[in-house]
mmCIF file of C-alpha atoms (C1' of nucleotides) in Angstrom:
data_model
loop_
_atom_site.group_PDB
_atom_site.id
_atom_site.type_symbol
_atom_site.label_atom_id
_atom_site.label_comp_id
_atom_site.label_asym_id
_atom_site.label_seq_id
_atom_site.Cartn_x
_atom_site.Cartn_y
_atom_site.Cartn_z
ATOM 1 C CA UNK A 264 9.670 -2.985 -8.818
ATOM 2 C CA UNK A 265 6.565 -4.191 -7.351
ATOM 3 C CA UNK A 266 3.363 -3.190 -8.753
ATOM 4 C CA UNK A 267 1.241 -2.162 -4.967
ATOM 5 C CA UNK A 268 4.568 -0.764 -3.240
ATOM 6 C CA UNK A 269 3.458 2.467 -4.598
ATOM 7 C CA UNK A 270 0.662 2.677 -2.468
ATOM 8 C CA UNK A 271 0.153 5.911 -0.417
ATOM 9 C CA UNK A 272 2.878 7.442 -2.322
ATOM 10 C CA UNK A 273 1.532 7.753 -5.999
ATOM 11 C CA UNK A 274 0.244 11.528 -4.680
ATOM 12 C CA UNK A 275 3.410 12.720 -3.443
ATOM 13 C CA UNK A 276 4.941 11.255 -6.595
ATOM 14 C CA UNK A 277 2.898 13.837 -8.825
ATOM 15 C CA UNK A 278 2.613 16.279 -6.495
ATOM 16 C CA UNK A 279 6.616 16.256 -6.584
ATOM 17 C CA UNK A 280 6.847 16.196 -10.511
ATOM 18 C CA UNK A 281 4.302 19.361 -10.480
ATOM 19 C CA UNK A 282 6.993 21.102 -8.064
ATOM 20 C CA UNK A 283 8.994 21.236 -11.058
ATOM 21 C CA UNK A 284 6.308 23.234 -13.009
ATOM 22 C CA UNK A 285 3.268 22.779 -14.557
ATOM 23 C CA UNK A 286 2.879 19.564 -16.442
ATOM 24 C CA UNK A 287 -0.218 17.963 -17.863
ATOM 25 C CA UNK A 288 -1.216 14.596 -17.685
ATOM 26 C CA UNK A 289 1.034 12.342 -20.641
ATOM 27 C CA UNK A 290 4.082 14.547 -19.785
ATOM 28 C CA UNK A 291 3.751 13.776 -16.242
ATOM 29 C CA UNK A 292 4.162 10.370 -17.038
ATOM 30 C CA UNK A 293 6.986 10.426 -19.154
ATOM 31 C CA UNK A 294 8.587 12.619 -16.656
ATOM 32 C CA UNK A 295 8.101 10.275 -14.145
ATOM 33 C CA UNK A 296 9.453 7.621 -16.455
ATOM 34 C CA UNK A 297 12.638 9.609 -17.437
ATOM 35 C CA UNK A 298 14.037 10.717 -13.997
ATOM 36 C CA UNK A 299 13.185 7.362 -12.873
ATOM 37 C CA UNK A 300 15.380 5.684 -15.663
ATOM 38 C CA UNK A 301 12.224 3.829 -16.588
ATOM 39 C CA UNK A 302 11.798 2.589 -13.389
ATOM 40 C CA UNK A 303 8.552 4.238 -12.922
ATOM 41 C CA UNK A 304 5.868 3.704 -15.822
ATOM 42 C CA UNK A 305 2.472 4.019 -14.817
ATOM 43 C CA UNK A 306 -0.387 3.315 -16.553
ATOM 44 C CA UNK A 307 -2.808 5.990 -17.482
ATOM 45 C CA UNK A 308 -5.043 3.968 -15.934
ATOM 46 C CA UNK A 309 -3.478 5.042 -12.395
ATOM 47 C CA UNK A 310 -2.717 8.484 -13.119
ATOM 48 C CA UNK A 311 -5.091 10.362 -14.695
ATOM 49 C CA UNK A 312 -7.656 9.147 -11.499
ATOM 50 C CA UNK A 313 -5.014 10.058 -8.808
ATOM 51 C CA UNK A 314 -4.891 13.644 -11.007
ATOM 52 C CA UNK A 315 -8.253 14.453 -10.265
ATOM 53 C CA UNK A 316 -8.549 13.255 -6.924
ATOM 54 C CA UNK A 317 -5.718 15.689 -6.405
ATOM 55 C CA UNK A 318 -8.082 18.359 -7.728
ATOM 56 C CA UNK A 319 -10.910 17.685 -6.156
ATOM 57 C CA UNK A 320 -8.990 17.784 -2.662
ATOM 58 C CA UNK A 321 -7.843 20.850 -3.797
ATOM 59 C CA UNK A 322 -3.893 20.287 -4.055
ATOM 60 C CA UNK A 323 -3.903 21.013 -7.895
ATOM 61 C CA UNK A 324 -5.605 22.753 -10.569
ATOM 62 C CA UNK A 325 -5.946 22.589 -14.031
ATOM 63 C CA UNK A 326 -6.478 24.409 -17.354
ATOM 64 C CA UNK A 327 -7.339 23.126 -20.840
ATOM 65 C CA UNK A 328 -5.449 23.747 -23.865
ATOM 66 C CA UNK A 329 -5.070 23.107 -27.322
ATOM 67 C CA UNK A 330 -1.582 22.371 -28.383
ATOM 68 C CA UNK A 331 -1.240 20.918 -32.318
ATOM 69 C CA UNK A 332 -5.295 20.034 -32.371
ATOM 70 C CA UNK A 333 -4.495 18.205 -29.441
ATOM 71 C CA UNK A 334 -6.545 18.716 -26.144
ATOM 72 C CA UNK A 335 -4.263 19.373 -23.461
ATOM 73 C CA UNK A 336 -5.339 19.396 -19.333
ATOM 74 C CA UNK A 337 -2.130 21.222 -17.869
ATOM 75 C CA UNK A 338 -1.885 20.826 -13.720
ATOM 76 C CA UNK A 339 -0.199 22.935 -11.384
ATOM 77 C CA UNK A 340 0.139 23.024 -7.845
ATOM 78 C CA UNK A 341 -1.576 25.652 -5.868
ATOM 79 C CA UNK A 342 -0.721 26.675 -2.493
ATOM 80 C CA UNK A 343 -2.305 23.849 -0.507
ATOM 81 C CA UNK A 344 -0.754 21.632 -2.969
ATOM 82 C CA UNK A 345 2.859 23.109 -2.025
ATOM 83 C CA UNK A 346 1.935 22.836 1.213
ATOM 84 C CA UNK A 347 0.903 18.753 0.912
ATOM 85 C CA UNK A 348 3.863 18.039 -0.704
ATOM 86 C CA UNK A 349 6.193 19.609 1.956
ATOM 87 C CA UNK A 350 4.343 17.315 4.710
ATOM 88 C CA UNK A 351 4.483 14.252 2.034
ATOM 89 C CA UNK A 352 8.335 14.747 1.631
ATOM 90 C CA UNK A 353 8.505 14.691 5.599
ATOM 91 C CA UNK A 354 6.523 11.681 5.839
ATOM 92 C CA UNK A 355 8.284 9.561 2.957
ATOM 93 C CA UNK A 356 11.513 10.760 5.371
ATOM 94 C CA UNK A 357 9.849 9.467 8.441
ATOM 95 C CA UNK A 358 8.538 6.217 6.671
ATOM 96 C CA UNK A 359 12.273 5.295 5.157
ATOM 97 C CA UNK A 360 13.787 5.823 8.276
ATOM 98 C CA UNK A 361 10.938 3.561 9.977
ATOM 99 C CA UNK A 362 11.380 0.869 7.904
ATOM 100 C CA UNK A 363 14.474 0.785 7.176
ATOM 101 C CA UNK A 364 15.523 0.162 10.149
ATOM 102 C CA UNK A 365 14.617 -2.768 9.778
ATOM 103 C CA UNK A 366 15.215 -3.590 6.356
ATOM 104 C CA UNK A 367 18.418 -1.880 5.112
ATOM 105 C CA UNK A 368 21.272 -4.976 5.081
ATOM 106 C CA UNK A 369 22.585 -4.697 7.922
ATOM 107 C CA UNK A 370 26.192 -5.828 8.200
ATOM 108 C CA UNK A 371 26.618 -9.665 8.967
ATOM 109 C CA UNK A 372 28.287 -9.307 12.505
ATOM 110 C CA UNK A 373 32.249 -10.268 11.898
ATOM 111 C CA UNK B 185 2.425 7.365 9.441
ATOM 112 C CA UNK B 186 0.170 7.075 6.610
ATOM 113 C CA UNK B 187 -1.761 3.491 7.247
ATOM 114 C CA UNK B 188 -1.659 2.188 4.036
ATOM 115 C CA UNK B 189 1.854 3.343 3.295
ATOM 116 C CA UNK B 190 3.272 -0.536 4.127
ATOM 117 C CA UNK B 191 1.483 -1.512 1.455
ATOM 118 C CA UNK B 192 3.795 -4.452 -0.208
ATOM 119 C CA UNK B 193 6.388 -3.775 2.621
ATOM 120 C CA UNK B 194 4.856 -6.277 5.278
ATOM 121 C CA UNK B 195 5.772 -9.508 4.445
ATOM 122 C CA UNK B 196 9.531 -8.099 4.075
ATOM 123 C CA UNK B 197 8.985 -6.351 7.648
ATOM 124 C CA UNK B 198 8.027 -9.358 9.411
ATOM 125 C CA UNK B 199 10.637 -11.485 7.831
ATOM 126 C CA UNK B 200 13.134 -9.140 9.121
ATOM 127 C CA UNK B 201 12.197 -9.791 12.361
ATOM 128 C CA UNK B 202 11.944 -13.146 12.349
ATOM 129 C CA UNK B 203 16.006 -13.059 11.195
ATOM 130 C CA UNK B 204 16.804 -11.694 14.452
ATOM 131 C CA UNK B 205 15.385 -15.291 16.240
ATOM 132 C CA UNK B 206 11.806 -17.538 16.246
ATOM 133 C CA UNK B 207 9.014 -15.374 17.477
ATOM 134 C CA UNK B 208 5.153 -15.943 18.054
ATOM 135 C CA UNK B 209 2.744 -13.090 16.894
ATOM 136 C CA UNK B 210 2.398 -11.215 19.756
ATOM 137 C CA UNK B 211 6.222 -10.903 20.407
ATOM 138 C CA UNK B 212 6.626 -10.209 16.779
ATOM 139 C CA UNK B 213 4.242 -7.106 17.045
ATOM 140 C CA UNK B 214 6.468 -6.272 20.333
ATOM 141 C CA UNK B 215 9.343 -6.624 18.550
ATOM 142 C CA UNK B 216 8.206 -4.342 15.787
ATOM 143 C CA UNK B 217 6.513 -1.597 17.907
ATOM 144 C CA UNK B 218 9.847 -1.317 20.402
ATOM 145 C CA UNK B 219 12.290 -1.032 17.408
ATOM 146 C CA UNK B 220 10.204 1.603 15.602
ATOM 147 C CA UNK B 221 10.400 3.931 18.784
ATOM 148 C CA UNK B 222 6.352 3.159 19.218
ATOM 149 C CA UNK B 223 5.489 4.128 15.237
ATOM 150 C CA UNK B 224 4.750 0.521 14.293
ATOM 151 C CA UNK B 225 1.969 -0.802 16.251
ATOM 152 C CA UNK B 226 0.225 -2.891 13.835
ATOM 153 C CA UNK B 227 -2.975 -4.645 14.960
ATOM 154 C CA UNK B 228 -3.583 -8.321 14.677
ATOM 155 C CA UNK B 229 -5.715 -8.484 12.272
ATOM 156 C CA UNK B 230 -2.899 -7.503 10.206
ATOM 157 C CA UNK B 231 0.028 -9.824 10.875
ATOM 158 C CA UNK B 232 -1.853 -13.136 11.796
ATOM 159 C CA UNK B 233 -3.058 -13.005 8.479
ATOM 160 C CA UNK B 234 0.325 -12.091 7.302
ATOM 161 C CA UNK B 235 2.039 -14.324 8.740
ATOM 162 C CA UNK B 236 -0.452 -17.617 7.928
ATOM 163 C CA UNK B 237 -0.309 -15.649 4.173
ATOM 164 C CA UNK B 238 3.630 -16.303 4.939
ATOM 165 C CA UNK B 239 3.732 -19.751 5.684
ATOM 166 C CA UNK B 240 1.477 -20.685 2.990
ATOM 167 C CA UNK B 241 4.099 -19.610 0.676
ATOM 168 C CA UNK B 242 6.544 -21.789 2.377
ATOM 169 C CA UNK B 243 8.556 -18.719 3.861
ATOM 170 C CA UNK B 244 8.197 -19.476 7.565
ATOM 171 C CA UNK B 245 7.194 -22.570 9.700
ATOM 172 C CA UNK B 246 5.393 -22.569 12.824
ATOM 173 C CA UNK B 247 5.528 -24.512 15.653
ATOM 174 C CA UNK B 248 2.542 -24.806 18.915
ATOM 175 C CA UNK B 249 3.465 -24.625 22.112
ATOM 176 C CA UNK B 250 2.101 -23.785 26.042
ATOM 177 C CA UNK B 251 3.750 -21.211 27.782
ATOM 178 C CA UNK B 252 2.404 -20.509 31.375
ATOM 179 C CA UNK B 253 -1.374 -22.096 30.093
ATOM 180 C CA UNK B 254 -1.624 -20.094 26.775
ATOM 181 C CA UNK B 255 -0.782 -21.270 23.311
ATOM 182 C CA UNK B 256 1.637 -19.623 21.412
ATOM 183 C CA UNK B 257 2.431 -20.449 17.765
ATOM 184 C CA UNK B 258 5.951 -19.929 17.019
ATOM 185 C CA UNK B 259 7.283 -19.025 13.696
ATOM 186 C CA UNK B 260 10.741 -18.953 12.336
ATOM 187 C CA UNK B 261 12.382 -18.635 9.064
ATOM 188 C CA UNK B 262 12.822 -21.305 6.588
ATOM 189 C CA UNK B 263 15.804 -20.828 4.076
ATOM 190 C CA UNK B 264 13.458 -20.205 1.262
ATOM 191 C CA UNK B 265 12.559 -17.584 3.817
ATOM 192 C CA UNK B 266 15.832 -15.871 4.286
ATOM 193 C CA UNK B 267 16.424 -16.034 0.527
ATOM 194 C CA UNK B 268 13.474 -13.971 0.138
ATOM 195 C CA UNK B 269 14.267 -11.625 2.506
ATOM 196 C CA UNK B 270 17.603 -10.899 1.207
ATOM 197 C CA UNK B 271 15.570 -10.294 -2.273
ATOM 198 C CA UNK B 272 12.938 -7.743 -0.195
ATOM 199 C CA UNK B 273 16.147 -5.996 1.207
ATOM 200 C CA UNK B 274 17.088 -5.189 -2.234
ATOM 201 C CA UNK B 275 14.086 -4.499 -3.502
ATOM 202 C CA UNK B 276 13.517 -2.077 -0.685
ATOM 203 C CA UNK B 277 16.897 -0.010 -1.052
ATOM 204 C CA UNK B 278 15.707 0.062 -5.231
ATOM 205 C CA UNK B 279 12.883 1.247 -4.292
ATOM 206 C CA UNK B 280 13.582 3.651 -1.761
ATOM 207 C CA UNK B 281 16.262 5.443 -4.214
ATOM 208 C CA UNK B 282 13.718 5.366 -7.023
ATOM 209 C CA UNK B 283 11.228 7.571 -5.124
ATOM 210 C CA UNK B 284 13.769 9.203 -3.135
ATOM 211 C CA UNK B 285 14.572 10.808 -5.874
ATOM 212 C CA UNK B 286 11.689 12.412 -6.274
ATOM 213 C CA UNK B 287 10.471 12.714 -2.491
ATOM 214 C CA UNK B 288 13.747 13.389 -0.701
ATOM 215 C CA UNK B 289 13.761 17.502 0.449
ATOM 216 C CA UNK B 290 16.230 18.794 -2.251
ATOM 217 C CA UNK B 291 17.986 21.905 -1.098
ATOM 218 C CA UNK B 292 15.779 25.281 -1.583
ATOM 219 C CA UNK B 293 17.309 26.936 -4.701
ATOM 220 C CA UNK B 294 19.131 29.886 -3.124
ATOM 221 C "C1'" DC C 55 -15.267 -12.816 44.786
ATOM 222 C "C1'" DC C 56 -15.223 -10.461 40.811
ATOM 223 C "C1'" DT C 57 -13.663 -7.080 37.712
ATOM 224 C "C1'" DT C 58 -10.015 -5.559 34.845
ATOM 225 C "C1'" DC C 59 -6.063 -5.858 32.274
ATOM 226 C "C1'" DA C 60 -2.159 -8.177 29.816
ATOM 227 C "C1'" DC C 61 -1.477 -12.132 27.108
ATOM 228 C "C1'" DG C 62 -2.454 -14.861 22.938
ATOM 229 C "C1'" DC C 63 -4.968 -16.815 19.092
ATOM 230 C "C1'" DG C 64 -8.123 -16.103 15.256
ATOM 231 C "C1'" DT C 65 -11.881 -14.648 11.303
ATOM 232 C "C1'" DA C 66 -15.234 -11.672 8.497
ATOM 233 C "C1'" DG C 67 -16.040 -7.888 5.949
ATOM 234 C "C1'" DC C 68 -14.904 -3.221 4.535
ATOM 235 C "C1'" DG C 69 -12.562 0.179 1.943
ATOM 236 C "C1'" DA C 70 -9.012 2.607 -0.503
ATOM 237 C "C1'" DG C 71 -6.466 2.727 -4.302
ATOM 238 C "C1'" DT C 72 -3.817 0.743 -8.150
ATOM 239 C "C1'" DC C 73 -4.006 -1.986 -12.322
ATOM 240 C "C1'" DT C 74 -5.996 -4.081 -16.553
ATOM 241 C "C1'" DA C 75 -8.554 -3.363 -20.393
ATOM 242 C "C1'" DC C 76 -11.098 -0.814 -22.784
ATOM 243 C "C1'" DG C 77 -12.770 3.437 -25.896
ATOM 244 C "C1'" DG C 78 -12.097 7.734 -28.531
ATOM 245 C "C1'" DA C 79 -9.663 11.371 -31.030
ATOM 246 C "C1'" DT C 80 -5.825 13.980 -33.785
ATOM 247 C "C1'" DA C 81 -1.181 14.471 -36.171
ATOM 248 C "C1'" DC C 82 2.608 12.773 -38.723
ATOM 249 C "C1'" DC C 83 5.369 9.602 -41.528
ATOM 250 C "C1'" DC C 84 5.899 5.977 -44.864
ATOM 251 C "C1'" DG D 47 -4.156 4.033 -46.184
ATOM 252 C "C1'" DG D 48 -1.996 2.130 -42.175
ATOM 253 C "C1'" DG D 49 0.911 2.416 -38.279
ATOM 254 C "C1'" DT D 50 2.734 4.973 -34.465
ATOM 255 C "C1'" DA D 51 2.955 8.720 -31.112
ATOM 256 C "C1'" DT D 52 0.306 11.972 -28.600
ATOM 257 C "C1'" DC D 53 -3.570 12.917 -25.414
ATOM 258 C "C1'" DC D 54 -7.768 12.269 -22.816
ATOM 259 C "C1'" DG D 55 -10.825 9.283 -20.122
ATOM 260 C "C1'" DT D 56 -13.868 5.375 -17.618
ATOM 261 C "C1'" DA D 57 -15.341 0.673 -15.712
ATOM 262 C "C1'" DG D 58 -14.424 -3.143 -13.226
ATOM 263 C "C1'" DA D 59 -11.435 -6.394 -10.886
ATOM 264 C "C1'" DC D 60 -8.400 -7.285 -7.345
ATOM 265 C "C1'" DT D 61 -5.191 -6.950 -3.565
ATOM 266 C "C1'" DC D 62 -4.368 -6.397 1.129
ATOM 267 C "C1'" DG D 63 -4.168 -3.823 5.364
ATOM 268 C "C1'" DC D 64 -7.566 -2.253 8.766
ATOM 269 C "C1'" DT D 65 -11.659 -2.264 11.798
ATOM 270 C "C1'" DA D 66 -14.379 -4.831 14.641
ATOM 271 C "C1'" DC D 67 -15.389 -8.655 16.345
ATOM 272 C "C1'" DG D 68 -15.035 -13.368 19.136
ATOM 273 C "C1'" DC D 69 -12.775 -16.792 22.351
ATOM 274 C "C1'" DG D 70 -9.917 -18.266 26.249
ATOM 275 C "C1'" DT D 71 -6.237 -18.110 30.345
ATOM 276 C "C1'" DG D 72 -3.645 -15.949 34.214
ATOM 277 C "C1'" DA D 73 -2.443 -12.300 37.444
ATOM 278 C "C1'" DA D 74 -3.584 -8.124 40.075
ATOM 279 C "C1'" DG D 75 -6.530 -5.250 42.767
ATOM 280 C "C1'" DG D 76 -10.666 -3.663 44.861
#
DNA sequence: CCTTCACGCGTAGCGAGTCTACGGATACCC
DNA sequence: GGGTATCCGTAGACTCGCTACGCGTGAAGG
């Protein structure tokens, strides 16, 4: 898949895998990587970033742990966050349809 | 939509709608605009660069002429072109079910 | 006559956001 | 002791669509 067609939709991406419960960081990513069938393996690099901008505009939260001497920064969604991702699941409907109208193979006329 | 949500998409886009027949730039953003419904109106400084970007890479050709006392540079596709628009089609329906997956409204568990 | 709008081309620079490439630490297995 | 998996993070480069310009013609309307 191509690296930049993510753009705009990295945020709805986590905000989705959050839906499914809290998650932090590394096992968002693998997450992400297993329902995709390893379509989908982003860098740390990309995530951890896009994480806290999600925080700071308030769509997620997070709490630290220690899990096996390991430091652990679990997100969940909060309510704006639930909110976002309802609108982002609209849009992504919106933007398919949009474009695919005029890229979906359409049928060589007979 | 999202503005930066074509992102990677806008080469394909513009390919598409030079399948449908040789266009120059303004008709192209026309084209584009009436067959979204009004939710593509994407300003020039986006697909003149695009589409110069486009025949750099040997995807379309261009061609001047004078229509009524203005100059209109007409592109159409080149096979190389067509080939890669029947790659971006793919690409685009891979893509789409990839973060479908996670973006499409699944039903409210009941 | 002269303003305004549709037509039609183009470039320069910004800005957002993803990626590459690092760095650091712990636990477990061989 | 060394390699691999787990887990966090930052700095800088880079891509590419967008904003904001600039230039010119033709038709319509006051």
């Amino acid at each position: 898949m191509k690296a930049d067609a993510l753009r705009g939709h990295l945020d709805a991406l986590l905000l989705a895998v959050l839906d499914d419960g809290p998650r932090h960081g590394y096992a968002i990513i693998e997450a992400l990587q297993a329902r995709s069938g390893g379509a989908l393996s982003l860098p740390t690099g990309t995530v951890y970033p896009a994480l806290r901008r999600l925080e700071r505009a308030g769509y997620v939260e997070s709490t630290w742990s220690t899990v096996g001497g390991r430091e652990r920064r679990t997100y969940q969604l909060t309510t704006a966050g639930r909110k976002t991702l309802a609108a982002e699941r609209s849009s992504w409907a919106e933007f398919t349809a949009t474009i695919g109208a005029f890229l979906t193979p359409r049928p060589v006329n007979p």
